[in-house]
C-alpha cells in the first residue's frame, strides 16, 4: 500500500518535471489520474464512461437531455455528474436555470500496475483463466 | 502571461489542484490547492501559492489568513514546487483530519 502511494507521487513528480521543461507543450486544462486499476474501475464505471462519451459527442444542453439520451434516471445522472465534477472530469456550466454539462479538460490516465503480491498458485490460476 | 491548470484526484474525495503561471515558456509562479469532500461538500483544506509576489500558505483548519513564508525567499520556483508537493504528499491525510476535527467543534 505504502509502495503504491510512493509510485503515485513519483509519477506526479515526474510528470511535472516534464511540464517545467516545456510548459507550452501541455494542454491548458488537464485532469491527471495516477490511480491503480481497482480505483480506476470503481470510478469509471460502464455507465459513467457512457455518460462522458455522450457529453463529448452529443453535447446535451441540459442534464435532463443528457439523462434522456442515456435512458437513465435524472437523479442517478445528477449524482454521477456531481462526483465527476468534483474530480474535475466534467464542468457544469450554469446559464440561468439551465445547467449544461461540458468537458473542457484533457484527461490523462497513468494506470498503476497492482503491486499486491500474489502466490504462484494464484498467478497460475489467473493465467489458466485467461 | 498565461496559466495552465491541472486537477489531480488523490482519491474520490481528495483532490490536488495545481495552477501554473507561465511567461515565455517558463513557469514563474504556482498555486497548490488541496481540497477534500466531507459529507458531500468540497472544502479547501490547504493552499500554498506565489501570487501577489510572495510565497504564502493557508491552513484552512486554523483560519484562511495567508501565512507569509519568508524563509523560502530567493529559492527557485522549481525547488519550491517540488518542496511543497513533498509537503502535501507527506501531510495531506493529516491536514484533512485536522479539518474534520475542527468541523466537529463548529
PDB file of C-alpha atoms in Angstrom:
ATOM      1  CA  UNK A   1       0.000   0.000   0.000  1.00  0.00           C
ATOM      2  CA  UNK A   2       2.758   2.400   1.020  1.00  0.00           C
ATOM      3  CA  UNK A   3       4.678   1.423  -2.114  1.00  0.00           C
ATOM      4  CA  UNK A   4       1.652   2.211  -4.308  1.00  0.00           C
ATOM      5  CA  UNK A   5       1.426   5.682  -2.716  1.00  0.00           C
ATOM      6  CA  UNK A   6       5.109   6.262  -3.456  1.00  0.00           C
ATOM      7  CA  UNK A   7       4.623   5.251  -7.100  1.00  0.00           C
ATOM      8  CA  UNK A   8       1.626   7.597  -7.418  1.00  0.00           C
ATOM      9  CA  UNK A   9       3.545  10.607  -6.138  1.00  0.00           C
ATOM     10  CA  UNK A  10       6.641   9.695  -8.088  1.00  0.00           C
ATOM     11  CA  UNK A  11       4.509   9.627 -11.267  1.00  0.00           C
ATOM     12  CA  UNK A  12       3.096  13.075 -10.419  1.00  0.00           C
ATOM     13  CA  UNK A  13       6.565  14.499  -9.794  1.00  0.00           C
ATOM     14  CA  UNK A  14       7.992  13.052 -12.996  1.00  0.00           C
ATOM     15  CA  UNK A  15       5.065  14.441 -14.973  1.00  0.00           C
ATOM     16  CA  UNK A  16       5.704  17.934 -13.589  1.00  0.00           C
ATOM     17  CA  UNK A  17       9.442  17.661 -14.266  1.00  0.00           C
ATOM     18  CA  UNK A  18       8.409  17.458 -17.920  1.00  0.00           C
ATOM     19  CA  UNK A  19       5.966  20.348 -17.557  1.00  0.00           C
ATOM     20  CA  UNK A  20       8.756  22.516 -16.111  1.00  0.00           C
ATOM     21  CA  UNK A  21      10.967  21.657 -19.104  1.00  0.00           C
ATOM     22  CA  UNK A  22       8.450  22.883 -21.684  1.00  0.00           C
ATOM     23  CA  UNK A  23       5.160  24.120 -20.190  1.00  0.00           C
ATOM     24  CA  UNK A  24       3.699  25.285 -23.504  1.00  0.00           C
ATOM     25  CA  UNK A  25       3.716  21.703 -24.766  1.00  0.00           C
ATOM     26  CA  UNK A  26       0.952  20.765 -22.296  1.00  0.00           C
ATOM     27  CA  UNK A  27      -2.797  21.379 -22.528  1.00  0.00           C
ATOM     28  CA  UNK A  28      -4.261  24.359 -20.648  1.00  0.00           C
ATOM     29  CA  UNK A  29      -6.600  22.205 -18.556  1.00  0.00           C
ATOM     30  CA  UNK A  30      -5.717  18.671 -17.568  1.00  0.00           C
ATOM     31  CA  UNK A  31      -7.007  16.071 -15.144  1.00  0.00           C
ATOM     32  CA  UNK A  32      -4.401  13.518 -14.118  1.00  0.00           C
ATOM     33  CA  UNK A  33      -5.261  10.154 -12.628  1.00  0.00           C
ATOM     34  CA  UNK A  34      -2.412   8.197 -11.083  1.00  0.00           C
ATOM     35  CA  UNK A  35      -4.685   5.506  -9.734  1.00  0.00           C
ATOM     36  CA  UNK A  36      -4.408   1.763  -9.732  1.00  0.00           C
ATOM     37  CA  UNK A  37      -6.676  -0.425 -11.827  1.00  0.00           C
ATOM     38  CA  UNK A  38      -9.073  -1.116  -8.967  1.00  0.00           C
ATOM     39  CA  UNK A  39      -9.555   2.576  -8.146  1.00  0.00           C
ATOM     40  CA  UNK A  40      -9.994   3.484 -11.811  1.00  0.00           C
ATOM     41  CA  UNK A  41     -12.611   0.834 -12.455  1.00  0.00           C
ATOM     42  CA  UNK A  42     -14.520   1.890  -9.318  1.00  0.00           C
ATOM     43  CA  UNK A  43     -14.723   5.489 -10.555  1.00  0.00           C
ATOM     44  CA  UNK A  44     -15.047   4.922 -14.296  1.00  0.00           C
ATOM     45  CA  UNK A  45     -17.966   2.518 -14.266  1.00  0.00           C
ATOM     46  CA  UNK A  46     -19.504   1.497 -17.581  1.00  0.00           C
ATOM     47  CA  UNK A  47     -22.361   3.982 -17.032  1.00  0.00           C
ATOM     48  CA  UNK A  48     -20.024   6.857 -16.191  1.00  0.00           C
ATOM     49  CA  UNK A  49     -17.859   6.179 -19.240  1.00  0.00           C
ATOM     50  CA  UNK A  50     -21.024   6.187 -21.373  1.00  0.00           C
ATOM     51  CA  UNK A  51     -22.015   9.472 -19.732  1.00  0.00           C
ATOM     52  CA  UNK A  52     -18.615  11.075 -20.514  1.00  0.00           C
ATOM     53  CA  UNK A  53     -18.771   9.848 -24.118  1.00  0.00           C
ATOM     54  CA  UNK A  54     -22.316  11.203 -24.547  1.00  0.00           C
ATOM     55  CA  UNK A  55     -21.349  14.648 -23.212  1.00  0.00           C
ATOM     56  CA  UNK A  56     -18.317  14.732 -25.513  1.00  0.00           C
ATOM     57  CA  UNK A  57     -20.099  13.538 -28.634  1.00  0.00           C
ATOM     58  CA  UNK A  58     -23.739  14.631 -28.318  1.00  0.00           C
ATOM     59  CA  UNK A  59     -23.171  17.845 -26.336  1.00  0.00           C
ATOM     60  CA  UNK A  60     -26.519  17.834 -24.496  1.00  0.00           C
ATOM     61  CA  UNK A  61     -27.729  21.308 -23.458  1.00  0.00           C
ATOM     62  CA  UNK A  62     -29.145  20.267 -20.084  1.00  0.00           C
ATOM     63  CA  UNK A  63     -28.775  17.468 -17.542  1.00  0.00           C
ATOM     64  CA  UNK A  64     -32.354  16.388 -18.316  1.00  0.00           C
ATOM     65  CA  UNK A  65     -31.483  15.985 -22.004  1.00  0.00           C
ATOM     66  CA  UNK A  66     -28.373  14.038 -21.049  1.00  0.00           C
ATOM     67  CA  UNK A  67     -30.450  11.703 -18.857  1.00  0.00           C
ATOM     68  CA  UNK A  68     -32.869  11.189 -21.773  1.00  0.00           C
ATOM     69  CA  UNK A  69     -30.050  10.353 -24.165  1.00  0.00           C
ATOM     70  CA  UNK A  70     -28.647   7.866 -21.661  1.00  0.00           C
ATOM     71  CA  UNK A  71     -32.084   6.495 -20.816  1.00  0.00           C
ATOM     72  CA  UNK A  72     -31.269   6.804 -17.114  1.00  0.00           C
ATOM     73  CA  UNK A  73     -32.991   8.436 -14.149  1.00  0.00           C
ATOM     74  CA  UNK A  74     -32.254  12.141 -13.733  1.00  0.00           C
ATOM     75  CA  UNK A  75     -31.286  11.631 -10.071  1.00  0.00           C
ATOM     76  CA  UNK A  76     -28.740   8.918 -10.943  1.00  0.00           C
ATOM     77  CA  UNK A  77     -27.211  11.051 -13.728  1.00  0.00           C
ATOM     78  CA  UNK A  78     -27.064  14.095 -11.415  1.00  0.00           C
ATOM     79  CA  UNK A  79     -25.261  12.047  -8.759  1.00  0.00           C
ATOM     80  CA  UNK A  80     -22.671  10.793 -11.279  1.00  0.00           C
ATOM     81  CA  UNK A  81     -22.188  14.326 -12.638  1.00  0.00           C
ATOM     82  CA  UNK A  82     -21.614  15.674  -9.134  1.00  0.00           C
ATOM     83  CA  UNK A  83     -18.907  13.076  -8.453  1.00  0.00           C
ATOM     84  CA  UNK A  84     -17.192  13.660 -11.806  1.00  0.00           C
ATOM     85  CA  UNK A  85     -17.406  17.444 -11.408  1.00  0.00           C
ATOM     86  CA  UNK A  86     -15.702  17.315  -8.016  1.00  0.00           C
ATOM     87  CA  UNK A  87     -12.818  15.399  -9.546  1.00  0.00           C
ATOM     88  CA  UNK A  88     -12.524  17.860 -12.426  1.00  0.00           C
ATOM     89  CA  UNK A  89     -13.559  15.420 -15.151  1.00  0.00           C
ATOM     90  CA  UNK A  90     -16.580  17.470 -16.265  1.00  0.00           C
ATOM     91  CA  UNK A  91     -17.807  21.005 -15.701  1.00  0.00           C
ATOM     92  CA  UNK A  92     -21.368  22.083 -15.033  1.00  0.00           C
ATOM     93  CA  UNK A  93     -21.952  25.393 -16.813  1.00  0.00           C
ATOM     94  CA  UNK A  94     -24.841  27.344 -15.314  1.00  0.00           C
ATOM     95  CA  UNK A  95     -26.877  29.616 -17.586  1.00  0.00           C
ATOM     96  CA  UNK A  96     -29.899  30.948 -15.736  1.00  0.00           C
ATOM     97  CA  UNK A  97     -31.870  27.930 -14.604  1.00  0.00           C
ATOM     98  CA  UNK A  98     -30.199  25.602 -17.070  1.00  0.00           C
ATOM     99  CA  UNK A  99     -27.111  23.548 -16.245  1.00  0.00           C
ATOM    100  CA  UNK A 100     -25.097  22.287 -19.193  1.00  0.00           C
ATOM    101  CA  UNK A 101     -22.530  19.517 -18.658  1.00  0.00           C
ATOM    102  CA  UNK A 102     -19.326  20.113 -20.629  1.00  0.00           C
ATOM    103  CA  UNK A 103     -15.848  18.630 -20.906  1.00  0.00           C
ATOM    104  CA  UNK A 104     -13.105  21.206 -21.243  1.00  0.00           C
ATOM    105  CA  UNK A 105     -10.165  19.300 -19.836  1.00  0.00           C
ATOM    106  CA  UNK A 106      -7.775  16.777 -21.279  1.00  0.00           C
ATOM    107  CA  UNK A 107      -7.928  13.648 -19.186  1.00  0.00           C
ATOM    108  CA  UNK A 108      -4.663  11.781 -18.700  1.00  0.00           C
ATOM    109  CA  UNK A 109      -4.594   8.415 -17.026  1.00  0.00           C
ATOM    110  CA  UNK A 110      -1.376   6.886 -15.728  1.00  0.00           C
ATOM    111  CA  UNK A 111      -2.627   3.483 -14.633  1.00  0.00           C
ATOM    112  CA  UNK A 112      -0.536   1.947 -11.914  1.00  0.00           C
ATOM    113  CA  UNK A 113       0.070  -1.743 -12.035  1.00  0.00           C
ATOM    114  CA  UNK A 114      -1.206  -3.532  -8.973  1.00  0.00           C
ATOM    115  CA  UNK A 115       1.810  -4.476  -6.900  1.00  0.00           C
ATOM    116  CA  UNK A 116      -0.122  -6.609  -4.443  1.00  0.00           C
ATOM    117  CA  UNK A 117       1.910  -9.794  -4.201  1.00  0.00           C
ATOM    118  CA  UNK A 118       0.334 -12.998  -5.412  1.00  0.00           C
ATOM    119  CA  UNK A 119       1.274 -16.550  -4.585  1.00  0.00           C
ATOM    120  CA  UNK A 120       2.462 -18.611  -7.532  1.00  0.00           C
ATOM    121  CA  UNK A 121      -0.755 -20.655  -7.236  1.00  0.00           C
ATOM    122  CA  UNK A 122      -2.888 -17.503  -7.567  1.00  0.00           C
ATOM    123  CA  UNK A 123      -0.816 -16.373 -10.540  1.00  0.00           C
ATOM    124  CA  UNK A 124      -1.182 -19.746 -12.260  1.00  0.00           C
ATOM    125  CA  UNK A 125      -4.943 -19.777 -11.651  1.00  0.00           C
ATOM    126  CA  UNK A 126      -5.200 -16.345 -13.245  1.00  0.00           C
ATOM    127  CA  UNK A 127      -3.162 -17.461 -16.277  1.00  0.00           C
ATOM    128  CA  UNK A 128      -5.322 -20.552 -16.746  1.00  0.00           C
ATOM    129  CA  UNK A 129      -8.476 -18.376 -16.655  1.00  0.00           C
ATOM    130  CA  UNK A 130      -7.008 -16.185 -19.403  1.00  0.00           C
TER     131      UNK A 130
ATOM    132  CA  UNK B   1       1.317  35.677 -19.142  1.00  0.00           C
ATOM    133  CA  UNK B   2      -0.913  32.601 -19.155  1.00  0.00           C
ATOM    134  CA  UNK B   3      -1.907  29.798 -16.848  1.00  0.00           C
ATOM    135  CA  UNK B   4      -2.185  26.037 -17.047  1.00  0.00           C
ATOM    136  CA  UNK B   5      -4.420  24.140 -14.683  1.00  0.00           C
ATOM    137  CA  UNK B   6      -4.101  20.563 -13.527  1.00  0.00           C
ATOM    138  CA  UNK B   7      -6.502  18.588 -11.366  1.00  0.00           C
ATOM    139  CA  UNK B   8      -5.055  15.540  -9.621  1.00  0.00           C
ATOM    140  CA  UNK B   9      -7.595  13.361  -7.825  1.00  0.00           C
ATOM    141  CA  UNK B  10      -5.757  11.592  -4.993  1.00  0.00           C
ATOM    142  CA  UNK B  11      -8.855   9.609  -4.008  1.00  0.00           C
ATOM    143  CA  UNK B  12     -12.545  10.009  -4.881  1.00  0.00           C
ATOM    144  CA  UNK B  13     -12.764  12.504  -2.009  1.00  0.00           C
ATOM    145  CA  UNK B  14      -9.405  14.276  -2.094  1.00  0.00           C
ATOM    146  CA  UNK B  15      -8.025  16.426  -4.899  1.00  0.00           C
ATOM    147  CA  UNK B  16      -4.889  18.448  -5.516  1.00  0.00           C
ATOM    148  CA  UNK B  17      -5.420  21.408  -7.885  1.00  0.00           C
ATOM    149  CA  UNK B  18      -2.338  22.904  -9.475  1.00  0.00           C
ATOM    150  CA  UNK B  19      -2.205  26.218 -11.297  1.00  0.00           C
ATOM    151  CA  UNK B  20       0.993  27.254 -13.063  1.00  0.00           C
ATOM    152  CA  UNK B  21       1.695  30.778 -14.271  1.00  0.00           C
ATOM    153  CA  UNK B  22       3.766  30.849 -17.445  1.00  0.00           C
ATOM    154  CA  UNK B  23       5.702  33.575 -19.192  1.00  0.00           C
ATOM    155  CA  UNK B  24       7.834  32.968 -22.291  1.00  0.00           C
ATOM    156  CA  UNK B  25       7.526  29.196 -21.808  1.00  0.00           C
ATOM    157  CA  UNK B  26       8.913  29.479 -18.257  1.00  0.00           C
ATOM    158  CA  UNK B  27       6.992  28.721 -15.095  1.00  0.00           C
ATOM    159  CA  UNK B  28       7.112  31.851 -12.967  1.00  0.00           C
ATOM    160  CA  UNK B  29       4.546  31.012 -10.297  1.00  0.00           C
ATOM    161  CA  UNK B  30       2.308  28.297  -8.926  1.00  0.00           C
ATOM    162  CA  UNK B  31      -0.619  27.592  -6.657  1.00  0.00           C
ATOM    163  CA  UNK B  32      -1.195  24.221  -5.000  1.00  0.00           C
ATOM    164  CA  UNK B  33      -4.615  23.758  -3.534  1.00  0.00           C
ATOM    165  CA  UNK B  34      -5.600  20.632  -1.620  1.00  0.00           C
ATOM    166  CA  UNK B  35      -9.346  20.098  -1.120  1.00  0.00           C
ATOM    167  CA  UNK B  36     -11.495  17.304   0.294  1.00  0.00           C
ATOM    168  CA  UNK B  37     -15.100  16.220   0.082  1.00  0.00           C
ATOM    169  CA  UNK B  38     -16.506  15.813   3.574  1.00  0.00           C
ATOM    170  CA  UNK B  39     -20.167  14.844   3.952  1.00  0.00           C
ATOM    171  CA  UNK B  40     -20.787  15.533   0.228  1.00  0.00           C
ATOM    172  CA  UNK B  41     -19.347  19.069   0.349  1.00  0.00           C
ATOM    173  CA  UNK B  42     -15.939  20.124  -1.017  1.00  0.00           C
ATOM    174  CA  UNK B  43     -13.746  22.194   1.330  1.00  0.00           C
ATOM    175  CA  UNK B  44     -10.391  23.899   0.728  1.00  0.00           C
ATOM    176  CA  UNK B  45      -8.021  22.381   3.294  1.00  0.00           C
ATOM    177  CA  UNK B  46      -4.531  23.654   2.451  1.00  0.00           C
ATOM    178  CA  UNK B  47      -3.134  26.069  -0.112  1.00  0.00           C
ATOM    179  CA  UNK B  48       0.283  27.398  -0.952  1.00  0.00           C
ATOM    180  CA  UNK B  49       0.929  29.912  -3.705  1.00  0.00           C
ATOM    181  CA  UNK B  50       3.290  32.503  -5.071  1.00  0.00           C
ATOM    182  CA  UNK B  51       0.634  35.049  -6.082  1.00  0.00           C
ATOM    183  CA  UNK B  52       0.955  38.719  -5.046  1.00  0.00           C
ATOM    184  CA  UNK B  53       4.743  38.433  -5.315  1.00  0.00           C
ATOM    185  CA  UNK B  54       5.424  36.407  -2.192  1.00  0.00           C
ATOM    186  CA  UNK B  55       5.130  32.786  -1.107  1.00  0.00           C
ATOM    187  CA  UNK B  56       2.362  32.156   1.350  1.00  0.00           C
ATOM    188  CA  UNK B  57       0.251  29.275   2.608  1.00  0.00           C
ATOM    189  CA  UNK B  58      -3.217  28.929   4.037  1.00  0.00           C
ATOM    190  CA  UNK B  59      -4.080  26.292   6.604  1.00  0.00           C
ATOM    191  CA  UNK B  60      -7.843  26.353   6.493  1.00  0.00           C
ATOM    192  CA  UNK B  61      -8.306  24.204   9.609  1.00  0.00           C
ATOM    193  CA  UNK B  62      -6.779  27.104  11.539  1.00  0.00           C
ATOM    194  CA  UNK B  63      -8.127  30.061   9.549  1.00  0.00           C
ATOM    195  CA  UNK B  64      -7.996  31.340   5.962  1.00  0.00           C
ATOM    196  CA  UNK B  65      -5.433  34.063   6.743  1.00  0.00           C
ATOM    197  CA  UNK B  66      -2.374  33.771   4.465  1.00  0.00           C
ATOM    198  CA  UNK B  67       0.851  32.917   6.304  1.00  0.00           C
ATOM    199  CA  UNK B  68       3.906  34.579   4.748  1.00  0.00           C
ATOM    200  CA  UNK B  69       6.869  32.200   4.333  1.00  0.00           C
ATOM    201  CA  UNK B  70       9.942  34.473   4.191  1.00  0.00           C
ATOM    202  CA  UNK B  71      12.419  31.641   4.889  1.00  0.00           C
ATOM    203  CA  UNK B  72      11.930  30.443   1.287  1.00  0.00           C
ATOM    204  CA  UNK B  73      12.847  33.770  -0.309  1.00  0.00           C
ATOM    205  CA  UNK B  74      15.385  33.522  -3.127  1.00  0.00           C
ATOM    206  CA  UNK B  75      14.708  29.847  -3.846  1.00  0.00           C
ATOM    207  CA  UNK B  76      13.837  28.758  -7.342  1.00  0.00           C
ATOM    208  CA  UNK B  77      10.232  28.146  -8.376  1.00  0.00           C
ATOM    209  CA  UNK B  78      11.014  24.535  -9.288  1.00  0.00           C
ATOM    210  CA  UNK B  79      12.634  23.882  -5.912  1.00  0.00           C
ATOM    211  CA  UNK B  80       9.664  25.412  -4.099  1.00  0.00           C
ATOM    212  CA  UNK B  81       7.187  23.476  -6.245  1.00  0.00           C
ATOM    213  CA  UNK B  82       8.870  20.146  -5.507  1.00  0.00           C
ATOM    214  CA  UNK B  83       9.281  21.021  -1.829  1.00  0.00           C
ATOM    215  CA  UNK B  84       5.574  21.752  -1.374  1.00  0.00           C
ATOM    216  CA  UNK B  85       4.484  18.767  -3.479  1.00  0.00           C
ATOM    217  CA  UNK B  86       6.504  16.675  -0.999  1.00  0.00           C
ATOM    218  CA  UNK B  87       4.892  18.503   1.932  1.00  0.00           C
ATOM    219  CA  UNK B  88       1.407  17.723   0.594  1.00  0.00           C
ATOM    220  CA  UNK B  89       2.404  14.135  -0.163  1.00  0.00           C
ATOM    221  CA  UNK B  90       3.554  13.672   3.449  1.00  0.00           C
ATOM    222  CA  UNK B  91       0.780  15.591   5.169  1.00  0.00           C
ATOM    223  CA  UNK B  92      -2.487  15.656   3.198  1.00  0.00           C
ATOM    224  CA  UNK B  93      -4.165  12.947   5.258  1.00  0.00           C
ATOM    225  CA  UNK B  94      -3.174  14.694   8.480  1.00  0.00           C
ATOM    226  CA  UNK B  95      -4.420  18.064   7.160  1.00  0.00           C
ATOM    227  CA  UNK B  96      -7.758  16.505   6.255  1.00  0.00           C
ATOM    228  CA  UNK B  97      -8.027  15.001   9.755  1.00  0.00           C
ATOM    229  CA  UNK B  98      -7.301  18.396  11.329  1.00  0.00           C
ATOM    230  CA  UNK B  99     -10.044  19.953   9.217  1.00  0.00           C
ATOM    231  CA  UNK B 100     -12.538  17.239  10.153  1.00  0.00           C
ATOM    232  CA  UNK B 101     -11.639  17.693  13.824  1.00  0.00           C
ATOM    233  CA  UNK B 102     -12.235  21.426  13.517  1.00  0.00           C
ATOM    234  CA  UNK B 103     -15.650  20.813  11.920  1.00  0.00           C
ATOM    235  CA  UNK B 104     -16.738  18.805  14.967  1.00  0.00           C
ATOM    236  CA  UNK B 105     -16.328  21.864  17.175  1.00  0.00           C
ATOM    237  CA  UNK B 106     -18.258  24.272  14.948  1.00  0.00           C
TER     238      UNK B 106
END
